[in-house]
mmCIF file of C-alpha atoms in Angstrom:
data_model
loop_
_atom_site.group_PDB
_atom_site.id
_atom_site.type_symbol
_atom_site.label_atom_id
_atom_site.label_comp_id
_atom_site.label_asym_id
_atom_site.label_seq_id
_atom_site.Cartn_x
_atom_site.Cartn_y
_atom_site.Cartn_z
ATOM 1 C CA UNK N 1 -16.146 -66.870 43.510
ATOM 2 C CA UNK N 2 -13.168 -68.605 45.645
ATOM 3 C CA UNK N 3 -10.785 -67.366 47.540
ATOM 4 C CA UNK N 4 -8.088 -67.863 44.541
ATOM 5 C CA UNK N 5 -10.499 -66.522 41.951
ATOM 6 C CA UNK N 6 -11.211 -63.196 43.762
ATOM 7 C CA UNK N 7 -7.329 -62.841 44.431
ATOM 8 C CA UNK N 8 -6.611 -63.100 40.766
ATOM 9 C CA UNK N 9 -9.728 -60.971 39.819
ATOM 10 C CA UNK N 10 -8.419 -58.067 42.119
ATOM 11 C CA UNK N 11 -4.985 -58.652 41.016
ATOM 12 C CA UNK N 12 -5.679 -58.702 37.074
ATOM 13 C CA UNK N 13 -7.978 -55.271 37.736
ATOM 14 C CA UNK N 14 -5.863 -53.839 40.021
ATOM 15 C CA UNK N 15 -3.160 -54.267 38.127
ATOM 16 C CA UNK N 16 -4.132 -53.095 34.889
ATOM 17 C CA UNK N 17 -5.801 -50.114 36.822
ATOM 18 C CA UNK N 18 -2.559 -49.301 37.462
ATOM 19 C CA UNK N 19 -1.025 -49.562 34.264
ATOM 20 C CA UNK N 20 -3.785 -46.484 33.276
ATOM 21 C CA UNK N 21 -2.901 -45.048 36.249
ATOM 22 C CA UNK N 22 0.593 -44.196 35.291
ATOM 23 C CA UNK N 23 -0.688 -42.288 31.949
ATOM 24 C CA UNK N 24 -2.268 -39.268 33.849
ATOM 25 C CA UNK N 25 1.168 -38.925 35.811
ATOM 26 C CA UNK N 26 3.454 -39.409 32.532
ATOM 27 C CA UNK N 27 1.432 -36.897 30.796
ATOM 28 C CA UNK N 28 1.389 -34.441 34.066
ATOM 29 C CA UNK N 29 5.049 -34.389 34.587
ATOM 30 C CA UNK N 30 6.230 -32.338 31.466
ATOM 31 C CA UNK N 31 2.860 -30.647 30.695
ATOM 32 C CA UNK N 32 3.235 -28.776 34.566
ATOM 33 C CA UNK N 33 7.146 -28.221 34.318
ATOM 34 C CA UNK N 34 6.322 -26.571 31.042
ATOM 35 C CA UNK N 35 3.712 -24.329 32.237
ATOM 36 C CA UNK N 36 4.249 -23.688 35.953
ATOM 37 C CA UNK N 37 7.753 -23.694 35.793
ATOM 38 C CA UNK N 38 10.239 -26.365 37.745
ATOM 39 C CA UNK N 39 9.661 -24.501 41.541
ATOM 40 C CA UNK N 40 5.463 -24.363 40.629
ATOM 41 C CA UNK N 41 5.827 -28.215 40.091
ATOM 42 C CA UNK N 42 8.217 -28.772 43.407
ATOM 43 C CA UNK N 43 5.130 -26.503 45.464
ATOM 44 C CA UNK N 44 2.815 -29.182 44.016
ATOM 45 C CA UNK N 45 5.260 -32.245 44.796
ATOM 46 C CA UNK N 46 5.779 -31.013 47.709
ATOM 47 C CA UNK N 47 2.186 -30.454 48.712
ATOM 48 C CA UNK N 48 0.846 -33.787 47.257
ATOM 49 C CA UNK N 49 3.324 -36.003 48.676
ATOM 50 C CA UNK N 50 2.276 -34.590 52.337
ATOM 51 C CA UNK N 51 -1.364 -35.510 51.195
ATOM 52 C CA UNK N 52 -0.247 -38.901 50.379
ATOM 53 C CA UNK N 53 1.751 -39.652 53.520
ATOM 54 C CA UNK N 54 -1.647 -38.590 55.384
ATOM 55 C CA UNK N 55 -3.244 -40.773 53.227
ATOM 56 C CA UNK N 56 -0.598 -43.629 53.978
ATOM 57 C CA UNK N 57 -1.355 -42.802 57.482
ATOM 58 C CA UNK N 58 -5.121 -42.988 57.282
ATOM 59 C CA UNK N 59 -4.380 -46.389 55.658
ATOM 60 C CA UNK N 60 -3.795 -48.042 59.327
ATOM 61 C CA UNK N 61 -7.202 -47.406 59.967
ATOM 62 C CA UNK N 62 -8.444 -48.981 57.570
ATOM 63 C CA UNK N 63 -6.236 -52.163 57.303
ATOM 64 C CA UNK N 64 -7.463 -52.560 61.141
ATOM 65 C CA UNK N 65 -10.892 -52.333 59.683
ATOM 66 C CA UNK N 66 -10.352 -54.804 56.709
ATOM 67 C CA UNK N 67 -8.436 -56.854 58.736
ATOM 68 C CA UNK N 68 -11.212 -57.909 61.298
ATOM 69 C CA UNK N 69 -13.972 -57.064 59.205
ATOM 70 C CA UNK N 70 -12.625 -59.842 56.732
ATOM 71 C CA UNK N 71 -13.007 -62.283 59.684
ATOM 72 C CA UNK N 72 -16.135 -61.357 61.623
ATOM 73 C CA UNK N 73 -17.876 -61.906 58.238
ATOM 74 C CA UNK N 74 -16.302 -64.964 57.275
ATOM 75 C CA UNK N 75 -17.340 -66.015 60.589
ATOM 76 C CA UNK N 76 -21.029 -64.090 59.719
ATOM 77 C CA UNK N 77 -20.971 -61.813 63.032
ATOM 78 C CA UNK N 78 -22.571 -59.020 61.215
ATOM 79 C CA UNK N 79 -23.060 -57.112 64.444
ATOM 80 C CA UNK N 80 -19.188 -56.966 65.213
ATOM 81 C CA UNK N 81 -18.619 -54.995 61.636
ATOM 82 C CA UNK N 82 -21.268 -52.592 62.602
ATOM 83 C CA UNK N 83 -19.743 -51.797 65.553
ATOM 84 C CA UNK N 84 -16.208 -51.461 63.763
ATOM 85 C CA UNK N 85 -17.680 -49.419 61.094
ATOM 86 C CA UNK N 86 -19.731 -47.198 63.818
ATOM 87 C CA UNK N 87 -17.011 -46.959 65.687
ATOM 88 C CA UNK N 88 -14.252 -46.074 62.922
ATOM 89 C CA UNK N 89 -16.657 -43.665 61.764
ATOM 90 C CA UNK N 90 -16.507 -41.702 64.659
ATOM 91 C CA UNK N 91 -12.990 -41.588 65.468
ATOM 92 C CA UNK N 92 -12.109 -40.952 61.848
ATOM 93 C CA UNK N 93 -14.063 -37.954 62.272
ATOM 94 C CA UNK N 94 -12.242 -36.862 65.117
ATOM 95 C CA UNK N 95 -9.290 -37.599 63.456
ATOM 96 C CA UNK N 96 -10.079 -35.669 60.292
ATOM 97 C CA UNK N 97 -10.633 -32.391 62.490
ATOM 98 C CA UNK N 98 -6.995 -33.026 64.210
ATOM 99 C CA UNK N 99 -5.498 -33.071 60.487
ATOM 100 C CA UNK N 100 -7.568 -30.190 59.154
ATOM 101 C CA UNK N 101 -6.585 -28.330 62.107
ATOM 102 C CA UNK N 102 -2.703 -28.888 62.132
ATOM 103 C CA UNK N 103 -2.390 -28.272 58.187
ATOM 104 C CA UNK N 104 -4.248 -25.015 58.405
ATOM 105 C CA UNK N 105 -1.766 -23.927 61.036
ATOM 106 C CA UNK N 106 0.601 -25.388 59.125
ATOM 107 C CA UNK N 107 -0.812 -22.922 56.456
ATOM 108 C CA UNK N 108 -0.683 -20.024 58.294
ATOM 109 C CA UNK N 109 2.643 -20.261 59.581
ATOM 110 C CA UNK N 110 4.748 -20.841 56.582
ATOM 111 C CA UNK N 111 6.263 -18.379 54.354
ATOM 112 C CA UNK N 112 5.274 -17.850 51.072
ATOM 113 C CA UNK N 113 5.625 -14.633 49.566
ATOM 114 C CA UNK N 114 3.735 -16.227 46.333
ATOM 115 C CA UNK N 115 0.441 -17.335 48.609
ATOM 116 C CA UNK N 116 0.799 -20.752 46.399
ATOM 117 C CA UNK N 117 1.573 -23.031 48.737
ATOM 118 C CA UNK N 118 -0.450 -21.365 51.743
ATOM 119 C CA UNK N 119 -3.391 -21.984 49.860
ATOM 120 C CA UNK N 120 -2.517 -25.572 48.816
ATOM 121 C CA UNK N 121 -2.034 -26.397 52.061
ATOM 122 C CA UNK N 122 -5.356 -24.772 53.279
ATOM 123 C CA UNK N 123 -7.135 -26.594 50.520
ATOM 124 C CA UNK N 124 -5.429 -30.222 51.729
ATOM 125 C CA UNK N 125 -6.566 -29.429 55.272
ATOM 126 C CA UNK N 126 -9.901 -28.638 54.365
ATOM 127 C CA UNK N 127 -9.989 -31.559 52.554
ATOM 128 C CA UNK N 128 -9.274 -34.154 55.392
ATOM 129 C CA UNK N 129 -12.783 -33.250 56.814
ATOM 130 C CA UNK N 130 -14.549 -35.212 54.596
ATOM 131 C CA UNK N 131 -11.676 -37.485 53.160
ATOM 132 C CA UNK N 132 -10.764 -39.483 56.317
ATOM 133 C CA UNK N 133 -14.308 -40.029 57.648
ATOM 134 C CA UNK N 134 -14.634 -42.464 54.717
ATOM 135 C CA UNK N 135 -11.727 -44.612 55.648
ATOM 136 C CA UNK N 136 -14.189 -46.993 57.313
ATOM 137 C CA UNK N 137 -16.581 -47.200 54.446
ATOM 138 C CA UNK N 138 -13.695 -48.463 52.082
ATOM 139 C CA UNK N 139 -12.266 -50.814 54.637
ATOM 140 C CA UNK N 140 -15.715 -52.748 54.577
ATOM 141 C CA UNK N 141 -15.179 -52.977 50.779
ATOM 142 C CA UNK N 142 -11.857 -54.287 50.958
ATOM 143 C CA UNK N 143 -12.675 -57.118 53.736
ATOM 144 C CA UNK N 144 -14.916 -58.144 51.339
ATOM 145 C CA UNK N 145 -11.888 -58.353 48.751
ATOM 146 C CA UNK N 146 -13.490 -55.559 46.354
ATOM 147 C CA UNK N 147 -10.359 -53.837 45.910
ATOM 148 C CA UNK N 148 -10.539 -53.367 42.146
ATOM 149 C CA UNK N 149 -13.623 -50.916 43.273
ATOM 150 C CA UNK N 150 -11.335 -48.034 44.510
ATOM 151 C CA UNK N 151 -8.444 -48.909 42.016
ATOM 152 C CA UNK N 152 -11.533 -48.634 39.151
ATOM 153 C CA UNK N 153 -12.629 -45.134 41.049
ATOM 154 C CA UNK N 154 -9.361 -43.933 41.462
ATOM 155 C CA UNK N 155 -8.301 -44.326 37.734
ATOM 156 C CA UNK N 156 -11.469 -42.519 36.415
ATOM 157 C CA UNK N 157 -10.422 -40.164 38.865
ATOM 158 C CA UNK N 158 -7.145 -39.286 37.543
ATOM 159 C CA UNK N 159 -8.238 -38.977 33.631
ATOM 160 C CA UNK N 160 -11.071 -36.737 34.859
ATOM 161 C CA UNK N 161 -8.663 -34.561 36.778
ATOM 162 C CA UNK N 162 -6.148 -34.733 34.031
ATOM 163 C CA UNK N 163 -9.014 -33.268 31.798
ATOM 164 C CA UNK N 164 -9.816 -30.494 34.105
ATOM 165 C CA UNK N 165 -6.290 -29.656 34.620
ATOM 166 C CA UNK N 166 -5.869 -29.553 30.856
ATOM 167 C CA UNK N 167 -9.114 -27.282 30.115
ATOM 168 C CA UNK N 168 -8.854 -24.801 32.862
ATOM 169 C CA UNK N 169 -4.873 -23.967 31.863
ATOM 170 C CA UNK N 170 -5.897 -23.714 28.021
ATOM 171 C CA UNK N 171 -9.268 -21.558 29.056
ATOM 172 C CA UNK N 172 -8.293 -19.924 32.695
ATOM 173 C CA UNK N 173 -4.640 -20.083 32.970
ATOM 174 C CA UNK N 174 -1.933 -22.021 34.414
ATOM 175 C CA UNK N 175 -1.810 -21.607 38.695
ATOM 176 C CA UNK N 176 -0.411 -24.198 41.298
ATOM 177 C CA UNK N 177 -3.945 -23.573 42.858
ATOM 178 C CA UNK N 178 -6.058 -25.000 40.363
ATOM 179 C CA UNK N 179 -3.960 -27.910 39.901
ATOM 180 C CA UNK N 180 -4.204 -28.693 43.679
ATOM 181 C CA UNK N 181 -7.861 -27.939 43.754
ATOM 182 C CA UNK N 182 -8.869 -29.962 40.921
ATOM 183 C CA UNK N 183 -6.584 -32.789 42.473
ATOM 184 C CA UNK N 184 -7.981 -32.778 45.655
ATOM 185 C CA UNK N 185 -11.440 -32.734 44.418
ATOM 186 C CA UNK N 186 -11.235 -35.772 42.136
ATOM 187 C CA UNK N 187 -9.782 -37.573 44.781
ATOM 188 C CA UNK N 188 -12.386 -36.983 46.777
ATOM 189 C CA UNK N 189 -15.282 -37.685 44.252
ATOM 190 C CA UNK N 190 -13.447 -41.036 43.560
ATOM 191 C CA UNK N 191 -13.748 -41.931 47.207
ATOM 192 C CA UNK N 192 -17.429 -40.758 48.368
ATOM 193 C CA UNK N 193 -18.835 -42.630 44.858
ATOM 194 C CA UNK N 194 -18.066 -45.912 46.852
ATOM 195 C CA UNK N 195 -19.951 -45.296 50.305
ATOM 196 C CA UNK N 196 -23.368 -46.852 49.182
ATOM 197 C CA UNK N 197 -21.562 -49.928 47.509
ATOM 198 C CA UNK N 198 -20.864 -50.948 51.560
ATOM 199 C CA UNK N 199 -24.543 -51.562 51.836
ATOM 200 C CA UNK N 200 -24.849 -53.355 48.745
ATOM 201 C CA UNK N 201 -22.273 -55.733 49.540
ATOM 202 C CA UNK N 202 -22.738 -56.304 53.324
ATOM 203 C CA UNK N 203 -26.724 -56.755 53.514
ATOM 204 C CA UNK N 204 -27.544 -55.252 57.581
ATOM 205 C CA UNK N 205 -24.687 -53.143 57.500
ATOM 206 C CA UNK N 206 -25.443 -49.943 59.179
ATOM 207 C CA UNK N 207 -23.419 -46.878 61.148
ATOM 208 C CA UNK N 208 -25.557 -45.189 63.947
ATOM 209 C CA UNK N 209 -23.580 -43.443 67.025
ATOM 210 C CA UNK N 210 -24.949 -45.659 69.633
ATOM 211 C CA UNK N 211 -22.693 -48.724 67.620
ATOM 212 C CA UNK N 212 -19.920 -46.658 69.494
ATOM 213 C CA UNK N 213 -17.983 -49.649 71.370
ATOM 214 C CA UNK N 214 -14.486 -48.134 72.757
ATOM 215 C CA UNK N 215 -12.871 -51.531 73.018
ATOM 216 C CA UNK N 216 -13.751 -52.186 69.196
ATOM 217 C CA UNK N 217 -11.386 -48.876 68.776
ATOM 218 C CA UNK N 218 -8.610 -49.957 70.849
ATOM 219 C CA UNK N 219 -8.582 -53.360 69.344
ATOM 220 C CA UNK N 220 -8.450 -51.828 66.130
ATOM 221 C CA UNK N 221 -6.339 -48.729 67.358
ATOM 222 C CA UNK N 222 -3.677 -51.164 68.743
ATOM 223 C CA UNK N 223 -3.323 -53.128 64.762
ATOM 224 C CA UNK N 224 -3.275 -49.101 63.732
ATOM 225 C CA UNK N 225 -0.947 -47.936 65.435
ATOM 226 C CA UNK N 226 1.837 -50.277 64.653
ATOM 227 C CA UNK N 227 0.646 -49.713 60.648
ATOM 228 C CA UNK N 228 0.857 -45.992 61.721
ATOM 229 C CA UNK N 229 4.985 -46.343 62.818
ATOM 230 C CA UNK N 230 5.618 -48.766 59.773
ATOM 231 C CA UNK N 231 3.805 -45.951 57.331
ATOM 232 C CA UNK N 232 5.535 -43.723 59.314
ATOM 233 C CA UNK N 233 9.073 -45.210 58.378
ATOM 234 C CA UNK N 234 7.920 -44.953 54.305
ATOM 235 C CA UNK N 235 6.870 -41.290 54.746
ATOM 236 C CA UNK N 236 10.329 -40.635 56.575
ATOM 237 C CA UNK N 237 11.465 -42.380 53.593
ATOM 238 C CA UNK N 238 10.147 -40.518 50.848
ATOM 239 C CA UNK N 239 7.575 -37.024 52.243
ATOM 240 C CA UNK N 240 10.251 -36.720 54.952
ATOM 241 C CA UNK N 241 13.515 -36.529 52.280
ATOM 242 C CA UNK N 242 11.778 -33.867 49.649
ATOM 243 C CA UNK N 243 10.650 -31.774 52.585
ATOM 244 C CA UNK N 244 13.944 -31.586 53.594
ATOM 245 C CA UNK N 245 14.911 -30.745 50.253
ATOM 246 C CA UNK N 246 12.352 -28.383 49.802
ATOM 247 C CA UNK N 247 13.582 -26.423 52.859
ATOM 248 C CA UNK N 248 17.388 -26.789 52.702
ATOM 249 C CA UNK N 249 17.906 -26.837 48.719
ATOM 250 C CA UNK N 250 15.193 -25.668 46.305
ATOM 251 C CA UNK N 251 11.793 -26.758 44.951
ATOM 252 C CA UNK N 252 13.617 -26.879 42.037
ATOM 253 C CA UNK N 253 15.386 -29.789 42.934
ATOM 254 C CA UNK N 254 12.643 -31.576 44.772
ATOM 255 C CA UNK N 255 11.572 -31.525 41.084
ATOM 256 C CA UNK N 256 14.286 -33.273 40.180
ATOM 257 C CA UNK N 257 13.505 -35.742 43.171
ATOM 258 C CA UNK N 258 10.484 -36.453 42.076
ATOM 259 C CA UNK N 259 11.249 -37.917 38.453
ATOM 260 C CA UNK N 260 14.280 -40.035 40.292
ATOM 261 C CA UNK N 261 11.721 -41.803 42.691
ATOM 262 C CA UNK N 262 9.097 -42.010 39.609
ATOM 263 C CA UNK N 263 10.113 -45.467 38.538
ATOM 264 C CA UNK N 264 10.183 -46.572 42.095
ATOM 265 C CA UNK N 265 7.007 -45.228 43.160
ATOM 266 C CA UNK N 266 5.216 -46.748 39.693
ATOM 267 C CA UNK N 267 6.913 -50.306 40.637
ATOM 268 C CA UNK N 268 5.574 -49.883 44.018
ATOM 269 C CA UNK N 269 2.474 -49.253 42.284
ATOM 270 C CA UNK N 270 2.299 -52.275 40.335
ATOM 271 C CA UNK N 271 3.418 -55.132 43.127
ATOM 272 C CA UNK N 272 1.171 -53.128 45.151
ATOM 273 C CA UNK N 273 -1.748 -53.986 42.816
ATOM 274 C CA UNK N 274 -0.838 -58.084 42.639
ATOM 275 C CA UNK N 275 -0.595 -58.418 46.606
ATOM 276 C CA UNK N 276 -3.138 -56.105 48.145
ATOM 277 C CA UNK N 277 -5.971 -58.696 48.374
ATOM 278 C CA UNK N 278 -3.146 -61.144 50.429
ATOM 279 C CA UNK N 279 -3.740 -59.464 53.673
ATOM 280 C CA UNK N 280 -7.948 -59.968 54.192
ATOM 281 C CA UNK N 281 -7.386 -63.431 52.338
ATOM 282 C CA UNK N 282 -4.617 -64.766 54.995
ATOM 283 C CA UNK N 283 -7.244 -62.881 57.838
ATOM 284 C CA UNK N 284 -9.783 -65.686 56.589
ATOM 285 C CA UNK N 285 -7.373 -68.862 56.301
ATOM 286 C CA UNK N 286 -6.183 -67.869 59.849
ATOM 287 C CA UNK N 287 -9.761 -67.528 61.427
ATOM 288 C CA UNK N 288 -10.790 -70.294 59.086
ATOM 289 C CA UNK N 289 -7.982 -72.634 60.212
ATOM 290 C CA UNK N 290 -6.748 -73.556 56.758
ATOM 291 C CA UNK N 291 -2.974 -73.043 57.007
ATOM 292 C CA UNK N 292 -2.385 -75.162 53.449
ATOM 293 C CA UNK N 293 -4.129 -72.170 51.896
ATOM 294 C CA UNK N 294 -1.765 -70.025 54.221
ATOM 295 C CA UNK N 295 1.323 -71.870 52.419
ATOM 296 C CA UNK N 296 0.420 -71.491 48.875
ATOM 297 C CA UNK N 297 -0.947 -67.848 48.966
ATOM 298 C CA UNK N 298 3.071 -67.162 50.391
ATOM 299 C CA UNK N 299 4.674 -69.125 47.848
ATOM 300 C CA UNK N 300 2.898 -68.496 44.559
ATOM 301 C CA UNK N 301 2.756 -64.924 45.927
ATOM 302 C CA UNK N 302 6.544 -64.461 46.637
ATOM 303 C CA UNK N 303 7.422 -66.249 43.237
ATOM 304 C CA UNK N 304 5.118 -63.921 40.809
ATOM 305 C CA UNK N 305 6.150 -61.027 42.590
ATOM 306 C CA UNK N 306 9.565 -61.660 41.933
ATOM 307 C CA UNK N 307 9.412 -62.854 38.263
ATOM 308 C CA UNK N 308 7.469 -59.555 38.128
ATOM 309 C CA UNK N 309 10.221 -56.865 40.108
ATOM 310 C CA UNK N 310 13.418 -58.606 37.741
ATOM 311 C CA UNK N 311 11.315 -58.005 34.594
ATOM 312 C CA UNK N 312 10.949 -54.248 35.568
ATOM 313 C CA UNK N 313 14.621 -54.013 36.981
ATOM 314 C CA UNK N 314 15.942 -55.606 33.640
ATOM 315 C CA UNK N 315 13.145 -53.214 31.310
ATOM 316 C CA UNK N 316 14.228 -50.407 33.197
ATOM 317 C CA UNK N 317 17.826 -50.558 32.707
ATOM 318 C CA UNK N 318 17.432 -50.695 29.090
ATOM 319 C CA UNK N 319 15.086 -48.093 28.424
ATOM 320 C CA UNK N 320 15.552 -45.523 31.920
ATOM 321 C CA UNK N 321 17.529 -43.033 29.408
ATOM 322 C CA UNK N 322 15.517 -42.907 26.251
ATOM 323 C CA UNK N 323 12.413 -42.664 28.249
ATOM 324 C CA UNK N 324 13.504 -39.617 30.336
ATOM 325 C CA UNK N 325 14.625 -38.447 26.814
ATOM 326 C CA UNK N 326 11.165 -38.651 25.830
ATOM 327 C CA UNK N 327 8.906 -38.064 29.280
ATOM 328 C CA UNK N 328 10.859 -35.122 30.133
ATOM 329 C CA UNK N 329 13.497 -33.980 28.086
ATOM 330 C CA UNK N 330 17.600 -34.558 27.088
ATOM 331 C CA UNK N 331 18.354 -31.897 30.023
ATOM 332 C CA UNK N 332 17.064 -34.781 32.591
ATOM 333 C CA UNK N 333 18.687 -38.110 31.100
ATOM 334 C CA UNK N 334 21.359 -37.331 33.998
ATOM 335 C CA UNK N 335 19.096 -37.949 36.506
ATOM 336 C CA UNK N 336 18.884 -41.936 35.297
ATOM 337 C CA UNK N 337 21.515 -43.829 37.145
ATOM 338 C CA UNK N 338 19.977 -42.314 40.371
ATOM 339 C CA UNK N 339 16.811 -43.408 39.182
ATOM 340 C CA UNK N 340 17.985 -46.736 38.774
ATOM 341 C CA UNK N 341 19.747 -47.150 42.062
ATOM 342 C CA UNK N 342 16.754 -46.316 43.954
ATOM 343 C CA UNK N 343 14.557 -48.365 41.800
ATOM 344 C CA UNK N 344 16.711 -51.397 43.040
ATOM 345 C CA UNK N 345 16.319 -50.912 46.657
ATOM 346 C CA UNK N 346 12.576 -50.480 46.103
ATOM 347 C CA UNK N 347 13.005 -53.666 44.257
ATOM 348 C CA UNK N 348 14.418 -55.941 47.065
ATOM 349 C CA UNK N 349 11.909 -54.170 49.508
ATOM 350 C CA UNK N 350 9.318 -55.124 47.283
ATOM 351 C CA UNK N 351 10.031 -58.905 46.744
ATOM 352 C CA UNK N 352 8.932 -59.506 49.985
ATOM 353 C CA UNK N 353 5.641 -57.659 49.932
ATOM 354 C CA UNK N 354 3.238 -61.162 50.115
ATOM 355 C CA UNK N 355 4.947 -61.743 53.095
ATOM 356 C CA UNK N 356 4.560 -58.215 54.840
ATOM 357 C CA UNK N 357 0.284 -58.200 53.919
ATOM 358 C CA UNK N 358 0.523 -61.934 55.327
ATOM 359 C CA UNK N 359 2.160 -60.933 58.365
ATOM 360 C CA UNK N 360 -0.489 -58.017 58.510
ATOM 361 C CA UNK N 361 -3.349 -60.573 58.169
ATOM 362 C CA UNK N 362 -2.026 -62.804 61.165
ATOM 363 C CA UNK N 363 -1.793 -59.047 63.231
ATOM 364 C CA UNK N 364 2.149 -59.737 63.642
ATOM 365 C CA UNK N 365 2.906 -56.557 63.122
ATOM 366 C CA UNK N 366 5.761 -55.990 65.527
ATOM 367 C CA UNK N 367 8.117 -57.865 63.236
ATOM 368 C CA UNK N 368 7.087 -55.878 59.815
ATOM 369 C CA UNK N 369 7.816 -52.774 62.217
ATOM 370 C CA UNK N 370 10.962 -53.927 62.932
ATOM 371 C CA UNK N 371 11.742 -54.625 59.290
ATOM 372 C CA UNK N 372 10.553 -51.175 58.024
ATOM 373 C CA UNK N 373 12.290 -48.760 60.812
ATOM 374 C CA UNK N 374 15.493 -50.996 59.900
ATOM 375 C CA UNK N 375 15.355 -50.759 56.292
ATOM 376 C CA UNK N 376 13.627 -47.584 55.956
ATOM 377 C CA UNK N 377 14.526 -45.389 58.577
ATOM 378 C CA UNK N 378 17.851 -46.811 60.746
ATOM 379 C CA UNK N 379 19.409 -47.634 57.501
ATOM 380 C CA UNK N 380 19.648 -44.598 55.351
ATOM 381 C CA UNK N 381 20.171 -42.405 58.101
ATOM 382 C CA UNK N 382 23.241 -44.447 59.274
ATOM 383 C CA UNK N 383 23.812 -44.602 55.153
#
């Protein structure tokens, strides 16, 4: 398959992935308010959106990894990814002890009279021991431009979770713990299922220790690191603000947060989905030399992406109120005009999203730094 076929392929998967993605959260939202209460669901929003900025963060590594992975085997050096995938394996180990280490303090030090969030965080700290040192693993896949394979993973994920959830409230009993548990665990499953499908696709892949190469890990480090800030300025954006909440107002109201930045983060979701594959693709044309490719993936990226984000914009705005009706009840169809707003900024950030996993692809990541601690970090704080 082409270059333009596995695009599509990843985009059409990912995309409806997705779409069955956003089922499991829809049918979350209401079910936990109703039986945890709003401040059990703001411990949980709270504790999940600091597992997804790690996650976010964790992402440089891997982009580094899909980035040069994509063109050492387009280039067939098979021994340069195993060394990046020794070598990433390592450090992400390292790295995954650091996180465990700093939640669990984390852990211990705040106060909780109700243990719930304690234990959440203990269980998300735990949990980074064995989540990050796969990092590598999927970054192979994804040079290889497999990313339907974790969007498929992830999805099964989330209805299996959503199952578990269900059953162990109707048969146990309702607890912030569970849920976090249960969440954490899927996630995990859906990520360790895809190790051996590295080796299947990359035939003489391997990860021993004496692969170690420490200039492998700066080069790689150095791409990271500038992903790390520009992740950074999103988890500012978004972890950052319902902490803050969480500590100065209420969970309560991070509850409230959460179903404002729900259209947002599902939009996100989506555009997410139809430009992922851009980044390893422009990696090849570069190494490859073929800069006409380089000029169409921009364009026709940029243009469906748009036709895409003013569809949504324009759905939204007809429907925002009747569907919070609906999702979460009439008590919440206030919270829709915020919704809205913030769905429009995401909107305009979005649009240019082609041209951010290009930029990525061509390692210029000094100028999508600039553009994300400027838009996402300078801005509202001067705002």
């Amino acid at each position: 398959m082409g270059q333009t076929g596995l695009i599509a392929c990843n985009a059409i998967i990912i995309w409806g992935s997705t779409v069955f993605q956003i089922i499991p959260q829809l049918v979350l939202v209401p079910f936990l308010i109703k039986n945890i209460g709003e401040s059990g669901y703001g411990i949980y929003a709270l504790v999940w959106s600091l597992l997804l900025g790690i996650e976010r963060l964790e992402m440089s590594l891997q982009s580094g990894v899909i980035k040069y992975s994509a063109a050492y085997l387009a280039e067939k050096r098979i021994a340069e990814v195993n060394k990046i995938l020794s070598s990433t394996f390592i450090f992400s180990i390292f790295i995954g002890i650091i996180s465990c280490v700093t939640i669990l303090l984390a852990a211990f030090m705040y106060v909780d009279r109700s243990k719930e969030m304690a234990f959440s965080l203990g269980m998300i700290g735990l949990m980074m021991l064995f989540l990050v040192p796969t990092t590598p693993y999927l970054g192979i896949i994804k040079s290889m431009q497999h990313h339907y394979i974790d969007a498929l993973a992830r999805t099964l994920s989330q209805y299996i979770g959503l199952l578990f959830v269900v059953l162990w409230y109707q048969i146990v009993g309702p607890s912030v713990e569970a849920l976090i548990a249960i969440s954490a665990g899927t996630l995990l499953i859906a990520r360790i299922v895809q190790l051996p499908l590295a080796y299947r696709l990359v035939p003489g892949l391997y990860n021993q220790p004496h692969s170690f190469d420490l200039q492998t890990i700066r080069t790689i480090m150095v791409f990271g690191a500038m992903i790390v800030l520009s992740a950074l300025c999103g988890v500012v954006n978004t972890t950052g603000v319902r902490w803050l909440v969480g500590v100065f107002v209420s969970t309560t109201f991070v509850t409230h947060l959460a179903i404002i930045l729900m259209p947002s983060v599902l939009l996100s979701q989506v555009v997410n989905a139809l430009s992922i594959t851009v980044m390893p693709a422009a990696s090849i044309y570069k190494a490859t030399g073929n800069h006409l490719k380089l000029r169409e993936l921009l364009l026709h990226g940029t243009r469906y992406v748009v036709i895409f984000v003013m569809a949504g914009i324009i759905i939204a705005a007809l429907l925002v109120h009747n569907v919070l009706i609906m999702w979460v009840g009439p008590q919440y169809k206030f919270l829709g005009v915020y919704a809205l707003i913030i769905l429009g900024s995401t909107a305009v950030l979005q649009s240019a999203s082609c041209a951010h996993h290009i930029l990525k692809g061509f390692g210029e990541l000094r100028k999508i730094l600039l553009a994300f601690t400027t838009g996402l970090v300078v801005t509202p704080i001067a705002m």
